[in-house]
Coordinates of C-alpha atoms and ligand atoms in Angstrom, one line a residue:
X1 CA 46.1 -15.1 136.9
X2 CA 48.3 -15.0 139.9
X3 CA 47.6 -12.3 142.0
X4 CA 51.1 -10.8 142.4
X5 CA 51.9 -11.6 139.0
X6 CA 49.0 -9.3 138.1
X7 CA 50.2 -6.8 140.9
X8 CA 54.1 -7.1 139.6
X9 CA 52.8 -6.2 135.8
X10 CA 50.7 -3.1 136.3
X11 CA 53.5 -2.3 138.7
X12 CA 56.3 -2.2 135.3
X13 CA 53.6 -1.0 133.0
X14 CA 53.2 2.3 135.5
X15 CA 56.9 2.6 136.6
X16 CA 59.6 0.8 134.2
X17 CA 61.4 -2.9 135.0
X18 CA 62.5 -3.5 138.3
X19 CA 65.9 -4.6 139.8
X20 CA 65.8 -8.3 140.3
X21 CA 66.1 -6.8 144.1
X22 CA 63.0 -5.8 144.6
X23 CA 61.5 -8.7 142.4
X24 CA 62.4 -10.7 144.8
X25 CA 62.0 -8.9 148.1
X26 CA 57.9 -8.5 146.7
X27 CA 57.9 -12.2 145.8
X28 CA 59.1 -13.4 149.1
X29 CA 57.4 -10.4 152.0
X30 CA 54.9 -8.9 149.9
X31 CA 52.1 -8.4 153.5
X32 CA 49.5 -10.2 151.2
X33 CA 50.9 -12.2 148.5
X34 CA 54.3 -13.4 149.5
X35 CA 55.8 -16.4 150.1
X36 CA 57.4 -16.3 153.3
X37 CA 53.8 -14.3 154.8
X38 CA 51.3 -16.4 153.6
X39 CA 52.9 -20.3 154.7
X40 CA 55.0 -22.2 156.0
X41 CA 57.0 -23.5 153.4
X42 CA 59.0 -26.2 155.1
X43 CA 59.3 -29.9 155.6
X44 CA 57.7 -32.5 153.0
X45 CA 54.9 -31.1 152.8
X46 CA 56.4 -27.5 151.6
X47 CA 59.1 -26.8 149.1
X48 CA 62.1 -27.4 151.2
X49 CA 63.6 -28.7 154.1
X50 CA 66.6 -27.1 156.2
X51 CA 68.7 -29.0 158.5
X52 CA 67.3 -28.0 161.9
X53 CA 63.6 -29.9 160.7
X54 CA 66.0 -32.9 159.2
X55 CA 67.3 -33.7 162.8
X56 CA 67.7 -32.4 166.5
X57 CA 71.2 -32.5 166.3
X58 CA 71.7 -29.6 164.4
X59 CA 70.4 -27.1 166.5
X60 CA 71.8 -29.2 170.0
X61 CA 75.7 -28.7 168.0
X62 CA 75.0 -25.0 167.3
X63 CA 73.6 -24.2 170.7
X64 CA 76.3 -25.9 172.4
X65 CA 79.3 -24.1 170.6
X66 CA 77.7 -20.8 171.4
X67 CA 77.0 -21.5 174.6
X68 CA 80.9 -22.6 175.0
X69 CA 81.8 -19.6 173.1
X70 CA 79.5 -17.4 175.9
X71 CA 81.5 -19.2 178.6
X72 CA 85.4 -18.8 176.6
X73 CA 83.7 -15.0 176.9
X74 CA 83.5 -14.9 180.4
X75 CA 79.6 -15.3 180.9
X76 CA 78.7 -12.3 180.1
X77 CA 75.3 -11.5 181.4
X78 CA 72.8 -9.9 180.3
X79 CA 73.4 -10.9 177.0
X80 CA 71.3 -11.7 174.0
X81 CA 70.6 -14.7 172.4
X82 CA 69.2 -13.8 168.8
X83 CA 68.3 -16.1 165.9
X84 CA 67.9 -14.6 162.2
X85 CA 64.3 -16.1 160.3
X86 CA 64.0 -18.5 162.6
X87 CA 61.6 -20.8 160.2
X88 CA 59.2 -22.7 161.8
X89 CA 61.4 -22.1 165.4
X90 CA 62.9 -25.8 165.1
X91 CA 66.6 -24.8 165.9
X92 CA 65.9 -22.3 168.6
X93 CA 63.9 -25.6 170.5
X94 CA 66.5 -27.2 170.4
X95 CA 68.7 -24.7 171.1
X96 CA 67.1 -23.8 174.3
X97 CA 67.1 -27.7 175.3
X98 CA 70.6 -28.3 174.7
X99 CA 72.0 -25.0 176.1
X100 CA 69.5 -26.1 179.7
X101 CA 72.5 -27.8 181.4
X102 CA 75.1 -25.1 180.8
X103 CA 75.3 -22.7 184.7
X104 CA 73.9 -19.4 183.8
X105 CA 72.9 -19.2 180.7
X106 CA 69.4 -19.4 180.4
X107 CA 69.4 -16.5 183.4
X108 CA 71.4 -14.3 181.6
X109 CA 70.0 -15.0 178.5
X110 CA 67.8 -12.4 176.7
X111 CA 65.5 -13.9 173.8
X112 CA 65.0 -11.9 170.4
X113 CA 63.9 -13.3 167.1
X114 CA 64.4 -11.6 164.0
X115 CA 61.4 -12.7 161.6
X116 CA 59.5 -10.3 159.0
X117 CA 57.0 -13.1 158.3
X118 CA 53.6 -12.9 161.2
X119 CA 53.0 -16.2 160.1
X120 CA 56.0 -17.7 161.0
X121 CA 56.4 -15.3 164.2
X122 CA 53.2 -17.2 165.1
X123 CA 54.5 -20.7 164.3
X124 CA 57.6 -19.6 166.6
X125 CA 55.6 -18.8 169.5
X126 CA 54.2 -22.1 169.4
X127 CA 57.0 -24.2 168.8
X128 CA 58.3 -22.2 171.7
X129 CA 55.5 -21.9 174.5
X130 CA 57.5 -19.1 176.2
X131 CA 56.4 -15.3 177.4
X132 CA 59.3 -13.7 177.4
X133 CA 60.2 -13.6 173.2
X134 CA 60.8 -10.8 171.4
X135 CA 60.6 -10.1 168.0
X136 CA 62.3 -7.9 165.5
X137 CA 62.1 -6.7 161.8
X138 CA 65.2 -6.2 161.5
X139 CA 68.5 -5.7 163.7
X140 CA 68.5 -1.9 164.6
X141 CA 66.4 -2.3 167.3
X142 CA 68.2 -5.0 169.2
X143 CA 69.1 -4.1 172.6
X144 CA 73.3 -2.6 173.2
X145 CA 74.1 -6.3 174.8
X146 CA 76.8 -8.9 174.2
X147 CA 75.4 -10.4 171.2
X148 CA 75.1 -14.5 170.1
X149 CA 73.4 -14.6 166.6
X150 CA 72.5 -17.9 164.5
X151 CA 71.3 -17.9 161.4
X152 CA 70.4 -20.6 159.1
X153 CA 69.5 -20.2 155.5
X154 CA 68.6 -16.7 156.3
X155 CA 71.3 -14.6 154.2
X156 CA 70.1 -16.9 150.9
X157 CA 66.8 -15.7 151.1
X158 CA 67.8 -11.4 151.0
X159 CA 66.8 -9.9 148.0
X160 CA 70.1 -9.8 145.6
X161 CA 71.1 -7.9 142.7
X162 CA 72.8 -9.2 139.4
X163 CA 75.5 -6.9 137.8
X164 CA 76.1 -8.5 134.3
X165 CA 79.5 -7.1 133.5
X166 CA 80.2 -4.9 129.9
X167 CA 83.5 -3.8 129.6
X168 CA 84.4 -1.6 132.4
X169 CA 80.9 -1.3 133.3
X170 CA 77.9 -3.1 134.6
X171 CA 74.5 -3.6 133.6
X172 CA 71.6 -4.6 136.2
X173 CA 69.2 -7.8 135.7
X174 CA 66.0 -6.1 135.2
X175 CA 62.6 -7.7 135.5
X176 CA 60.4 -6.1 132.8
X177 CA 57.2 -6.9 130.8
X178 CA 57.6 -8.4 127.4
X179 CA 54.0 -10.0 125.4
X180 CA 52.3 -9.8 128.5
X181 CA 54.1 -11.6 130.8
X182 CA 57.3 -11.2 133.0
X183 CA 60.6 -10.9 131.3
X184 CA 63.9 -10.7 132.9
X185 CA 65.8 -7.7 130.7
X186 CA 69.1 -5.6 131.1
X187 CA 69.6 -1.9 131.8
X188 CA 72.1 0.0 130.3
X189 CA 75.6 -0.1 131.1
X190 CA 76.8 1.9 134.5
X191 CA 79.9 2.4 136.6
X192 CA 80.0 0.6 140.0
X193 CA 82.8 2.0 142.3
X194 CA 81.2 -0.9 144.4
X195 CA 82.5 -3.3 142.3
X196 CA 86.1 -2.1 140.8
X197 CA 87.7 -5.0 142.9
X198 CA 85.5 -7.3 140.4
X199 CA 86.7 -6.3 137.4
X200 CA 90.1 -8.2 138.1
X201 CA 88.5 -11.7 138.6
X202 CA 85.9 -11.3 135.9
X203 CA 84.9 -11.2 131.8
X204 CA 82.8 -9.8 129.9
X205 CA 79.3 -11.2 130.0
X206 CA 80.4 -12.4 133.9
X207 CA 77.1 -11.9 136.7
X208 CA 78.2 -10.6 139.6
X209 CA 75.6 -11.2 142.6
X210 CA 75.5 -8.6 145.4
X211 CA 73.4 -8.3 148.8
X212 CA 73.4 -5.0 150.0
X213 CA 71.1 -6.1 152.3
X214 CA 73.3 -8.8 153.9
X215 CA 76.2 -6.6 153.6
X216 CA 74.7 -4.0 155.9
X217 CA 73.8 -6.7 158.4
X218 CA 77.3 -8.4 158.7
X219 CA 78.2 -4.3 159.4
X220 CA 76.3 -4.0 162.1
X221 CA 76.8 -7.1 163.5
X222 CA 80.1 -7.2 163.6
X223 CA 80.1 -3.6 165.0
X224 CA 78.3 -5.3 168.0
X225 CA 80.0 -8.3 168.5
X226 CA 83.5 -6.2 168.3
X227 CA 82.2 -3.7 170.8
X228 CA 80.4 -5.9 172.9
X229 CA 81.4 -9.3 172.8
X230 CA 79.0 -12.3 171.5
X231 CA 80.0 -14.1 168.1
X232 CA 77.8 -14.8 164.9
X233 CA 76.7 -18.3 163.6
X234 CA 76.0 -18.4 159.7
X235 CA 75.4 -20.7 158.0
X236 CA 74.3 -21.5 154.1
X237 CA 74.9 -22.6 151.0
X238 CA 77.4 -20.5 149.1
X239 CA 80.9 -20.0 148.7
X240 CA 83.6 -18.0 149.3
X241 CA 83.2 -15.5 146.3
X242 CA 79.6 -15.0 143.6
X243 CA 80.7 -15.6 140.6
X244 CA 78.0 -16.6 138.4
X245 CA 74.0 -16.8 138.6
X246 CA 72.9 -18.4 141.5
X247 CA 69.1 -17.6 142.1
X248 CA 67.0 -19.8 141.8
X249 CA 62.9 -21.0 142.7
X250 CA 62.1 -23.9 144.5
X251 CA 58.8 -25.1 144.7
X252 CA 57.4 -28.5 145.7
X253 CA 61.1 -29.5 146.2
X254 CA 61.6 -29.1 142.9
X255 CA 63.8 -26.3 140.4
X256 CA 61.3 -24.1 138.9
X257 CA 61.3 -20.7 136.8
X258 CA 61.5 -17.8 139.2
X259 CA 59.3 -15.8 137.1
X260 CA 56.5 -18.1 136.8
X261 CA 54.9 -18.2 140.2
X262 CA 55.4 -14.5 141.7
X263 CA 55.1 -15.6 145.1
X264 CA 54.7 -19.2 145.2
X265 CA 58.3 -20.3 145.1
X266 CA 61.2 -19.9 147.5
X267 CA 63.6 -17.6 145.8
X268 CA 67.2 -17.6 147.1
X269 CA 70.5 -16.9 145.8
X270 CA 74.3 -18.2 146.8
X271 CA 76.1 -16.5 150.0
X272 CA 78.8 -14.8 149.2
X273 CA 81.0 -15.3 152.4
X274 CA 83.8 -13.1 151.2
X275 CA 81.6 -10.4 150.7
X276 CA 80.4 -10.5 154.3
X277 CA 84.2 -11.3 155.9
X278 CA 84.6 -7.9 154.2
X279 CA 81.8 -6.3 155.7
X280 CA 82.3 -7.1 159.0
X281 CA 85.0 -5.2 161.4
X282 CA 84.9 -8.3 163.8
X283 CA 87.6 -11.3 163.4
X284 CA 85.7 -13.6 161.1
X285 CA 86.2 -18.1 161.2
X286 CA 87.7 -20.1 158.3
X287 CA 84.8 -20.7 156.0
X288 CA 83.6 -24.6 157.2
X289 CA 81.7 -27.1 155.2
X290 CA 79.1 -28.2 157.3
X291 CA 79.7 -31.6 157.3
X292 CA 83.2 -30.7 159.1
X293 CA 81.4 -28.4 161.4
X294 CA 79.1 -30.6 162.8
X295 CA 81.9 -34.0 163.1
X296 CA 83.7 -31.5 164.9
X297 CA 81.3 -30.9 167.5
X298 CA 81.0 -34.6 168.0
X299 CA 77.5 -35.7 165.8
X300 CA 78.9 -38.5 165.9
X301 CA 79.1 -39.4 169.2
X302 CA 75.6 -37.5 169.5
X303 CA 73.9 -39.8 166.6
X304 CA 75.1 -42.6 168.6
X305 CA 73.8 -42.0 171.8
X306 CA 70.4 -41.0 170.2
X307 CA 70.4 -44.3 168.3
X308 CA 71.0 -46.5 171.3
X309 CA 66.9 -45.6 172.1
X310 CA 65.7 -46.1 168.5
X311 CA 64.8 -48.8 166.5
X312 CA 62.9 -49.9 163.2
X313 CA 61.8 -47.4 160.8
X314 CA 62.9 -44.4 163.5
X315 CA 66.4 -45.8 163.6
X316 CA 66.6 -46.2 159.3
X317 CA 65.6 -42.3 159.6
X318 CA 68.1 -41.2 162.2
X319 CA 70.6 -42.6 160.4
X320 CA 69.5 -40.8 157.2
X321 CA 69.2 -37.9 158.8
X322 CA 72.8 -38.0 160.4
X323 CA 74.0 -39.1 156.7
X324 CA 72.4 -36.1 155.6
X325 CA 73.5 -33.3 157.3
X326 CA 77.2 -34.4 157.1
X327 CA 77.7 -36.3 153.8
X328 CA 79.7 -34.5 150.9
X329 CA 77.2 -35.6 148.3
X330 CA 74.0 -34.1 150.7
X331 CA 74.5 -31.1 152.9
X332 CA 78.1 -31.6 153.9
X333 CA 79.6 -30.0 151.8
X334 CA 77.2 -26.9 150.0
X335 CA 76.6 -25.7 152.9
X336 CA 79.5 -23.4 154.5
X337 CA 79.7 -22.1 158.1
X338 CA 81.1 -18.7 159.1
X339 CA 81.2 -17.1 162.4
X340 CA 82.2 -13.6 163.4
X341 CA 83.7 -13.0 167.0
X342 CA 86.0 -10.6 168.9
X343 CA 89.6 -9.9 167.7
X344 CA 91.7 -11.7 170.1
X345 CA 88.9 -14.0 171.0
X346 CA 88.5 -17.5 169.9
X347 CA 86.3 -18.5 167.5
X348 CA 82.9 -20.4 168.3
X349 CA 83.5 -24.7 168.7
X350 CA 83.7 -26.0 165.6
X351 CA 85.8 -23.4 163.5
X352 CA 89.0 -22.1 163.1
X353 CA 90.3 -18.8 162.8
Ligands
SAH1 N1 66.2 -20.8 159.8 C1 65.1 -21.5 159.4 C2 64.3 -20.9 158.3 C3 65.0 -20.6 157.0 S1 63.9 -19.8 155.8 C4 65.4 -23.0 159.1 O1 66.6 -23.3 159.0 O2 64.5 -23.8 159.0 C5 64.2 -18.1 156.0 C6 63.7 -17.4 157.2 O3 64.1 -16.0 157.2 C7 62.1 -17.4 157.3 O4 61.8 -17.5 158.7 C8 61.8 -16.1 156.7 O5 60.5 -15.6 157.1 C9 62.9 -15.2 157.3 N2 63.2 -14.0 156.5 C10 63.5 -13.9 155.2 N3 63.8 -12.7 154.8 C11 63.7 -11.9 155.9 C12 64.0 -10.5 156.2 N4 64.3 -9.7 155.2 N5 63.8 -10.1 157.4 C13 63.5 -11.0 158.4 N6 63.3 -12.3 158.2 C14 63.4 -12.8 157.0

């Protein structure tokens, strides 16, 4: 059996059925079995692939509007430039290479990576080749600075609970053992002063998802970003309010059971944006798909220019790629982008306010 599974079980047996929380915060950082600390799950080989490892133009688009958005700021320097689970440290390359021509920014720039995973910290640093990184568990230790945060696919992989509502009241999504193997089960029903704005846009039986996790972040964040300047690049698949069950396992690239392979599959669930526009006491963007995003910021003159030195099977790729990250039926449109930013300032390239 599956080492974690065998670890998960013994672990109900001793203490009761856990919150589908901490189910999946184990599955995906547990130091020895879990699935972001023991690979790297991305690309074709893996069990997905994000948009920065699709194309370089992702992560050239995102580094230029925040570099733009550090110079509508007034260059403020020092200043940190942060990314949230930075993956296989694809974006933040390209990042770096794009953001090279803009005056001042690479000298006021201070580098910090958020990653829980010492496997991929270890990827990053050689994707990167550069001394001066440094990396964080999470964002309380970041230095007081103006603060430029991106994030891809990082809020859909914190660990979220499910509130199934009964009545006036809730009851949690539970995992729990049942004939020997893992079962997902229900507590009983509880109050949620949390959740009393929910109980006019739902029925009973609804899920409600919530992050606490993600909720405390876009706090903080926004408490830096309004205090100190700097603006926050999210961006995910989600919408603008949870309403329904979103988590899901990916493995091989494919949809699989969540409980089946403790550890072995990506777990993530839907953003809720609304829930972090809430959250944060910055000015927050328009929720963007993508594929607008990115047309915005000019891929298309971009994918032109980098097709003009391709041709043959590279070319046929390129253009997939470009197809890809903008197209309604691909990325385009699932995944949303959100920035936070100063009241009174303008919102990052790309978005509206
Ligand atoms: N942004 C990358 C990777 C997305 S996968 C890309 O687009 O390719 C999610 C990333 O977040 C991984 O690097 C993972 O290790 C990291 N991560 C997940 N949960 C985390 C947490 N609680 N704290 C810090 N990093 C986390």
């Amino acid at each position: 059996m599956n080492g974690l599974r065998r670890l998960l079980i013994a672990q109900i047996r001793a203490q009761g059925p856990m919150p589908l929380a901490e189910y999946m915060a184990t599955c995906l950082m547990h130091p020895e079995h879990g699935y972001y600390a023991t690979r790297d799950p991305f690309g074709a080989a893996g069990d997905f692939t994000t948009a920065p490892e699709i194309s370089q133009m992702f992560g050239e688009l995102v580094g230029l509007s925040l570099a733009q958005c550090w110079l509508d700021q007034g260059a403020p320097a020092p200043f940190i430039l942060a990314e949230a689970g930075p993956g296989r440290g694809t974006m933040m390359a390209d990042i770096l290479r794009a953001t090279k021509a803009v005056p001042g920014f690479h000298g006021a720039m201070q580098l910090h990576l958020i990653e829980a995973s010492q496997t991929l910290r270890h990827i990053q640093q050689k994707t990167l080749g550069r001394e001066d990184i440094i990396w964080h568990e999470g964002f309380d230790d970041l230095p007081n600075l103006p603060l430029y945060l991106v994030a891809n696919e990082f809020f859909d992989a914190l660990p979220i609970r499910q509130m199934v509502r009964d009545g006036g009241l809730w009851r949690e999504r539970c995992v729990g053992v049942k004939d020997g193997d893992l079962s997902f089960g229900l507590t009983g029903p509880m109050a949620m002063a949390g959740l009393m704005q929910r109980l006019e846009d739902t029925q009973d039986g609804d899920i409600v998802e919530v992050c606490p996790q993600a909720l405390a972040l876009a706090e903080r964040v926004g408490d830096r970003i309004e205090a100190k300047g700097g603006a926050a690049l999210m961006i995910d698949y989600g919408d603008w309010q949870s309403l329904g069950d979103t988590f899901q396992a990916l493995e091989n690239h494919a949809v699989a059971d969540p409980l089946a392979h403790p550890g072995q599959a990506d777990l993530t669930a839907h953003v809720d944006f609304a829930a972090l526009a809430l959250a944060t006491p910055s000015a927050y963007s328009r929720l963007t798909p993508q594929g607008v995003f990115l047309e915005r910021l000019g891929i298309a003159q971009r994918a032109q220019a980098l097709a003009a030195g391709l041709s043959g099977a590279a070319l046929e790729n390129h253009i997939a790629a470009h197809r890809r990250l903008t197209h309604g039926a691909e990325m385009g449109t699932l995944f949303k982008v959100m920035a936070f930013y100063p009241k009174g300032a303008a919102p990052p390239p790309g978005l509206e306010p």
